[in-house]
Amino acid sequence: MTIKDIIINYSKKLENISDTPRLDVEILLEKALGGVDNLYIRLNLNKELTKDQEILFNDFIEDRLKGRPIAYIVENREFMGLDFYVKEGVLIPRPDTETLVEELIDICKSKENLHILDIGTGSGAITISLAKYLPTSMVKSLDISDIPLEVGKQNAITNGVSERIEFIKSDLFNSIENTDMKFDVIVSNPPYIPKCDIDTLHTQVKDYEPYNALEGGEDGLDFYRKITAQSKKYIKENGILAYEVGHDQAKDVAEIMVNNGYTNIYTKKDLQGIDRVVIGYKL
Ligand code: GLN
């Protein structure tokens, strides 16, 4: 089969499982052809795949038809213009999270030598893009699980920021409890899906992405309560607490912050117009 036939036939097959079937086929083709770019696909539409390439492509498609996210199949996701290696066990970085990172970069870009704490490393998306775009900052990145810490370390190396990041295994703040560390910025995109909503998530999220990166207790707010209350011990005067929040959680999270002494709280909308980021200052 030629590249063109594959695109036509398999885009149809993926229609039921994916919102972006054609894009998926092209990404899987790029990978099956050994990591070529999209331009190569466009310039070689009449090229036949070799037997090996076809076998590999069919494996990828079979996985995708079962619902496995494209990012896990090709082991890569772009975030903030950077490449992230991803695999099962880490949350796939989302465009919504770029709203949080962009806002932090904007409010921090004139400040030097910031000490930043990211709670919940995942792929390292937030940690690494902040280190990259705030080039004098030092970041500590905490995660309760081993896979995110490994993946984060790897991504820090490939993105050239590993000297300014420390990855620490920690259940929220507990590993730094007996230190006197204080941070200019504490950031988190914690698990925030209410327990009873997990079942309603798309197969590719609920059956593949790590449950403990998704579920935030009965009302989804457990981590905002815990992190905000504990953060007071670790945040500097005038320090910033910044969260990504679920689509209807901004008001509740702002209230939790007010109740813990944060001020000048504001929200930021994502590209779909949803209040996605809540930021406050500790005076
Ligand atoms: N900080 C990571 C991200 O935003 C992981 C977040 C999580 O696992 N809940 O992608």
CSV table of C-alpha atoms and ligand atoms in Angstrom, one decimal:
chain,number,residue,atom,x,y,z
A,1,MET,CA,0.0,0.0,0.0
A,2,THR,CA,1.2,3.5,-0.7
A,3,ILE,CA,1.3,6.3,2.0
A,4,LYS,CA,-1.7,7.9,0.3
A,5,ASP,CA,-3.8,4.7,0.4
A,6,ILE,CA,-2.9,4.2,4.0
A,7,ILE,CA,-3.9,7.7,5.0
A,8,ILE,CA,-7.3,7.3,3.2
A,9,ASN,CA,-8.1,3.8,4.5
A,10,TYR,CA,-6.9,4.1,8.1
A,11,SER,CA,-8.3,7.5,8.7
A,12,LYS,CA,-11.7,6.0,8.2
A,13,LYS,CA,-10.9,3.1,10.6
A,14,LEU,CA,-9.9,5.5,13.3
A,15,GLU,CA,-13.0,7.7,13.0
A,16,ASN,CA,-14.8,6.0,15.9
A,17,ILE,CA,-12.0,6.1,18.3
A,18,SER,CA,-10.3,9.5,17.6
A,19,ASP,CA,-11.4,13.1,17.0
A,20,THR,CA,-8.4,13.5,14.8
A,21,PRO,CA,-8.2,10.3,12.7
A,22,ARG,CA,-6.1,11.6,9.9
A,23,LEU,CA,-3.6,13.4,12.1
A,24,ASP,CA,-3.3,10.2,14.1
A,25,VAL,CA,-2.6,8.1,10.9
A,26,GLU,CA,0.1,10.6,9.8
A,27,ILE,CA,1.8,10.6,13.2
A,28,LEU,CA,1.8,6.8,13.3
A,29,LEU,CA,3.1,6.7,9.8
A,30,GLU,CA,5.9,9.1,10.7
A,31,LYS,CA,6.9,6.8,13.5
A,32,ALA,CA,6.6,3.6,11.5
A,33,LEU,CA,8.8,5.1,8.8
A,34,GLY,CA,11.6,5.6,11.3
A,35,GLY,CA,10.8,9.1,12.7
A,36,VAL,CA,10.4,11.1,9.4
A,37,ASP,CA,8.7,14.5,9.6
A,38,ASN,CA,5.3,15.4,8.2
A,39,LEU,CA,6.8,17.1,5.1
A,40,TYR,CA,8.3,13.7,4.1
A,41,ILE,CA,4.8,12.2,4.2
A,42,ARG,CA,3.5,14.9,2.0
A,43,LEU,CA,6.3,14.7,-0.5
A,44,ASN,CA,6.1,10.9,-0.7
A,45,LEU,CA,2.4,10.1,-1.0
A,46,ASN,CA,3.0,7.5,-3.7
A,47,LYS,CA,5.8,5.6,-1.9
A,48,GLU,CA,5.1,2.0,-0.8
A,49,LEU,CA,5.9,1.0,2.8
A,50,THR,CA,8.4,-1.8,3.2
A,51,LYS,CA,7.1,-5.1,4.8
A,52,ASP,CA,8.7,-4.2,8.1
A,53,GLN,CA,7.3,-0.7,8.1
A,54,GLU,CA,3.9,-2.1,7.3
A,55,ILE,CA,4.0,-4.6,10.2
A,56,LEU,CA,5.1,-1.8,12.6
A,57,PHE,CA,2.3,0.5,11.3
A,58,ASN,CA,-0.3,-2.2,11.8
A,59,ASP,CA,0.8,-2.8,15.4
A,60,PHE,CA,0.4,0.9,16.0
A,61,ILE,CA,-3.0,1.0,14.5
A,62,GLU,CA,-4.2,-2.0,16.4
A,63,ASP,CA,-3.1,-0.3,19.6
A,64,ARG,CA,-4.8,2.9,18.6
A,65,LEU,CA,-8.0,1.1,17.8
A,66,LYS,CA,-8.1,-0.3,21.3
A,67,GLY,CA,-8.0,3.3,22.6
A,68,ARG,CA,-4.3,3.6,23.5
A,69,PRO,CA,-3.4,7.3,23.3
A,70,ILE,CA,-1.3,8.3,20.4
A,71,ALA,CA,1.3,10.0,22.7
A,72,TYR,CA,2.0,6.6,24.4
A,73,ILE,CA,2.2,4.8,21.1
A,74,VAL,CA,4.8,7.2,19.6
A,75,GLU,CA,6.3,7.9,23.1
A,76,ASN,CA,6.3,11.6,22.5
A,77,ARG,CA,4.2,14.8,23.1
A,78,GLU,CA,5.1,18.4,22.3
A,79,PHE,CA,4.4,20.9,25.1
A,80,MET,CA,5.4,24.6,25.1
A,81,GLY,CA,7.4,24.0,22.0
A,82,LEU,CA,9.5,21.3,23.7
A,83,ASP,CA,9.7,17.6,23.1
A,84,PHE,CA,8.6,15.3,25.9
A,85,TYR,CA,9.2,11.6,26.1
A,86,VAL,CA,6.1,10.0,27.6
A,87,LYS,CA,5.0,6.5,28.5
A,88,GLU,CA,2.3,4.8,30.6
A,89,GLY,CA,2.6,5.9,34.1
A,90,VAL,CA,2.9,9.6,33.4
A,91,LEU,CA,0.0,12.0,32.6
A,92,ILE,CA,0.2,13.1,28.9
A,93,PRO,CA,0.8,16.9,28.9
A,94,ARG,CA,-2.3,18.9,27.9
A,95,PRO,CA,-2.6,22.1,26.0
A,96,ASP,CA,-4.6,23.5,28.9
A,97,THR,CA,-1.5,23.3,31.1
A,98,GLU,CA,0.3,25.6,28.8
A,99,THR,CA,-2.1,28.4,30.0
A,100,LEU,CA,-0.6,27.9,33.5
A,101,VAL,CA,3.0,27.8,32.4
A,102,GLU,CA,2.6,30.8,30.1
A,103,GLU,CA,1.0,32.9,32.8
A,104,LEU,CA,3.8,32.0,35.3
A,105,ILE,CA,6.5,32.8,32.7
A,106,ASP,CA,4.8,36.1,32.1
A,107,ILE,CA,4.7,37.1,35.7
A,108,CYS,CA,8.1,35.8,36.6
A,109,LYS,CA,10.2,36.7,33.5
A,110,SER,CA,11.6,39.9,35.0
A,111,LYS,CA,12.7,38.1,38.2
A,112,GLU,CA,16.0,36.3,38.5
A,113,ASN,CA,17.1,33.2,40.5
A,114,LEU,CA,13.6,32.1,41.4
A,115,HIS,CA,13.2,29.0,43.5
A,116,ILE,CA,10.2,27.1,42.1
A,117,LEU,CA,8.5,24.0,43.5
A,118,ASP,CA,6.3,21.8,41.2
A,119,ILE,CA,4.1,19.3,42.9
A,120,GLY,CA,3.3,16.3,40.7
A,121,THR,CA,6.1,15.9,38.1
A,122,GLY,CA,4.2,13.7,35.6
A,123,SER,CA,6.2,13.9,32.3
A,124,GLY,CA,8.0,17.0,33.7
A,125,ALA,CA,6.0,19.3,31.5
A,126,ILE,CA,5.6,22.1,33.9
A,127,THR,CA,8.9,21.7,35.7
A,128,ILE,CA,11.0,21.5,32.5
A,129,SER,CA,9.2,24.3,30.6
A,130,LEU,CA,9.5,26.7,33.6
A,131,ALA,CA,13.3,25.8,33.9
A,132,LYS,CA,13.7,26.3,30.1
A,133,TYR,CA,11.9,29.6,29.8
A,134,LEU,CA,13.0,31.1,33.1
A,135,PRO,CA,16.7,30.4,32.6
A,136,THR,CA,18.0,31.6,36.0
A,137,SER,CA,15.4,29.6,38.0
A,138,MET,CA,16.0,26.5,40.1
A,139,VAL,CA,13.2,24.0,40.2
A,140,LYS,CA,12.4,21.2,42.6
A,141,SER,CA,9.9,18.7,41.2
A,142,LEU,CA,8.1,16.3,43.6
A,143,ASP,CA,6.2,13.1,42.7
A,144,ILE,CA,4.9,10.2,44.7
A,145,SER,CA,5.6,7.7,41.9
A,146,ASP,CA,8.8,6.4,40.4
A,147,ILE,CA,8.0,6.5,36.7
A,148,PRO,CA,7.3,10.2,36.6
A,149,LEU,CA,10.6,10.9,38.3
A,150,GLU,CA,12.5,8.7,35.8
A,151,VAL,CA,10.7,10.2,32.8
A,152,GLY,CA,11.1,13.8,34.2
A,153,LYS,CA,14.8,13.3,34.6
A,154,GLN,CA,15.2,12.0,31.1
A,155,ASN,CA,13.2,14.9,29.7
A,156,ALA,CA,15.2,17.4,31.7
A,157,ILE,CA,18.4,16.0,30.1
A,158,THR,CA,17.0,16.1,26.5
A,159,ASN,CA,15.8,19.6,27.0
A,160,GLY,CA,19.1,20.8,28.5
A,161,VAL,CA,17.9,21.9,31.9
A,162,SER,CA,18.9,19.0,34.2
A,163,GLU,CA,21.5,21.1,36.2
A,164,ARG,CA,18.8,23.4,37.5
A,165,ILE,CA,16.2,20.8,38.4
A,166,GLU,CA,16.1,18.4,41.3
A,167,PHE,CA,13.6,15.5,41.2
A,168,ILE,CA,12.5,14.2,44.6
A,169,LYS,CA,10.2,11.3,45.5
A,170,SER,CA,7.7,12.8,47.8
A,171,ASP,CA,4.0,12.4,48.8
A,172,LEU,CA,3.1,16.1,48.5
A,173,PHE,CA,5.6,18.0,50.8
A,174,ASN,CA,6.5,15.2,53.1
A,175,SER,CA,10.1,14.6,51.8
A,176,ILE,CA,11.0,18.3,52.5
A,177,GLU,CA,9.1,18.5,55.8
A,178,ASN,CA,12.2,18.6,58.0
A,179,THR,CA,14.0,21.2,55.9
A,180,ASP,CA,13.7,25.0,55.9
A,181,MET,CA,13.2,25.2,52.2
A,182,LYS,CA,11.1,28.2,51.0
A,183,PHE,CA,10.0,28.9,47.5
A,184,ASP,CA,9.2,32.0,45.4
A,185,VAL,CA,6.7,29.9,43.4
A,186,ILE,CA,4.7,26.8,44.2
A,187,VAL,CA,2.9,25.3,41.2
A,188,SER,CA,0.8,22.3,40.7
A,189,ASN,CA,-1.5,20.6,38.2
A,190,PRO,CA,-2.8,18.1,40.8
A,191,PRO,CA,-5.3,15.3,40.2
A,192,TYR,CA,-8.6,17.0,40.1
A,193,ILE,CA,-11.3,14.8,38.6
A,194,PRO,CA,-14.1,14.0,41.1
A,195,LYS,CA,-14.1,10.3,41.9
A,196,CYS,CA,-17.6,9.7,40.5
A,197,ASP,CA,-16.7,11.3,37.2
A,198,ILE,CA,-13.8,9.0,36.5
A,199,ASP,CA,-16.1,6.4,34.8
A,200,THR,CA,-17.4,9.1,32.4
A,201,LEU,CA,-13.9,9.8,31.0
A,202,HIS,CA,-12.9,8.7,27.5
A,203,THR,CA,-11.4,5.1,27.3
A,204,GLN,CA,-8.1,6.6,26.3
A,205,VAL,CA,-7.8,8.5,29.5
A,206,LYS,CA,-9.4,6.2,32.1
A,207,ASP,CA,-7.9,3.0,30.8
A,208,TYR,CA,-4.4,4.2,30.0
A,209,GLU,CA,-3.4,7.3,32.0
A,210,PRO,CA,-2.4,6.9,35.7
A,211,TYR,CA,-5.4,6.9,38.0
A,212,ASN,CA,-3.4,8.6,40.7
A,213,ALA,CA,-2.7,11.5,38.4
A,214,LEU,CA,-6.4,12.0,37.7
A,215,GLU,CA,-8.5,11.4,40.8
A,216,GLY,CA,-8.9,14.2,43.3
A,217,GLY,CA,-11.2,12.8,45.9
A,218,GLU,CA,-15.0,13.0,46.2
A,219,ASP,CA,-15.3,16.5,44.9
A,220,GLY,CA,-12.0,16.7,43.0
A,221,LEU,CA,-10.7,19.3,45.4
A,222,ASP,CA,-8.7,17.2,47.9
A,223,PHE,CA,-5.3,18.1,46.6
A,224,TYR,CA,-6.1,21.9,46.5
A,225,ARG,CA,-7.1,21.7,50.1
A,226,LYS,CA,-4.0,19.8,51.2
A,227,ILE,CA,-1.4,21.6,49.1
A,228,THR,CA,-2.8,25.1,49.9
A,229,ALA,CA,-2.9,24.4,53.6
A,230,GLN,CA,0.6,22.9,53.7
A,231,SER,CA,2.1,25.4,51.2
A,232,LYS,CA,2.1,28.2,53.8
A,233,LYS,CA,5.1,26.7,55.5
A,234,TYR,CA,7.1,26.5,52.3
A,235,ILE,CA,6.3,29.8,50.5
A,236,LYS,CA,8.3,33.0,50.8
A,237,GLU,CA,6.8,36.4,51.5
A,238,ASN,CA,5.1,37.6,48.3
A,239,GLY,CA,5.4,34.1,47.0
A,240,ILE,CA,3.1,32.8,44.3
A,241,LEU,CA,0.8,29.8,44.5
A,242,ALA,CA,-0.4,28.7,41.0
A,243,TYR,CA,-2.7,25.9,40.1
A,244,GLU,CA,-4.4,24.4,37.1
A,245,VAL,CA,-8.0,23.6,38.0
A,246,GLY,CA,-10.9,21.6,36.6
A,247,HIS,CA,-13.4,23.3,34.3
A,248,ASP,CA,-15.8,24.3,37.2
A,249,GLN,CA,-13.4,24.5,40.1
A,250,ALA,CA,-11.8,28.0,39.9
A,251,LYS,CA,-14.2,29.6,42.4
A,252,ASP,CA,-13.8,26.8,45.0
A,253,VAL,CA,-10.0,26.8,44.6
A,254,ALA,CA,-9.9,30.6,45.0
A,255,GLU,CA,-11.9,30.3,48.1
A,256,ILE,CA,-9.6,27.6,49.5
A,257,MET,CA,-6.7,30.1,48.9
A,258,VAL,CA,-8.5,33.0,50.5
A,259,ASN,CA,-9.2,30.8,53.6
A,260,ASN,CA,-5.4,30.1,53.8
A,261,GLY,CA,-4.3,33.7,53.7
A,262,TYR,CA,-3.6,34.1,50.0
A,263,THR,CA,-4.5,37.4,48.4
A,264,ASN,CA,-4.6,39.1,45.0
A,265,ILE,CA,-6.1,36.0,43.6
A,266,TYR,CA,-7.0,35.9,40.0
A,267,THR,CA,-8.0,33.4,37.3
A,268,LYS,CA,-6.9,32.9,33.7
A,269,LYS,CA,-8.9,31.3,30.9
A,270,ASP,CA,-7.7,28.6,28.7
A,271,LEU,CA,-8.1,28.7,24.9
A,272,GLN,CA,-11.7,27.4,25.2
A,273,GLY,CA,-12.6,30.3,27.5
A,274,ILE,CA,-12.7,28.1,30.7
A,275,ASP,CA,-11.2,29.4,33.9
A,276,ARG,CA,-8.3,27.1,34.0
A,277,VAL,CA,-5.7,28.7,36.2
A,278,VAL,CA,-5.9,30.2,39.7
A,279,ILE,CA,-3.0,32.2,41.1
A,280,GLY,CA,-2.6,33.9,44.4
A,281,TYR,CA,0.1,35.7,46.5
A,282,LYS,CA,1.2,35.1,50.1
A,283,LEU,CA,1.8,38.5,51.7
B,1,GLN,N1,2.6,18.3,36.2
B,1,GLN,C1,2.3,17.2,35.2
B,1,GLN,C2,1.5,17.8,34.1
B,1,GLN,O1,0.9,18.8,34.3
B,1,GLN,C3,1.6,16.1,35.9
B,1,GLN,C4,0.3,16.4,36.5
B,1,GLN,C5,-0.4,15.2,37.1
B,1,GLN,O2,0.1,14.1,37.0
B,1,GLN,N2,-1.6,15.4,37.7
B,1,GLN,O3,1.4,17.2,33.0
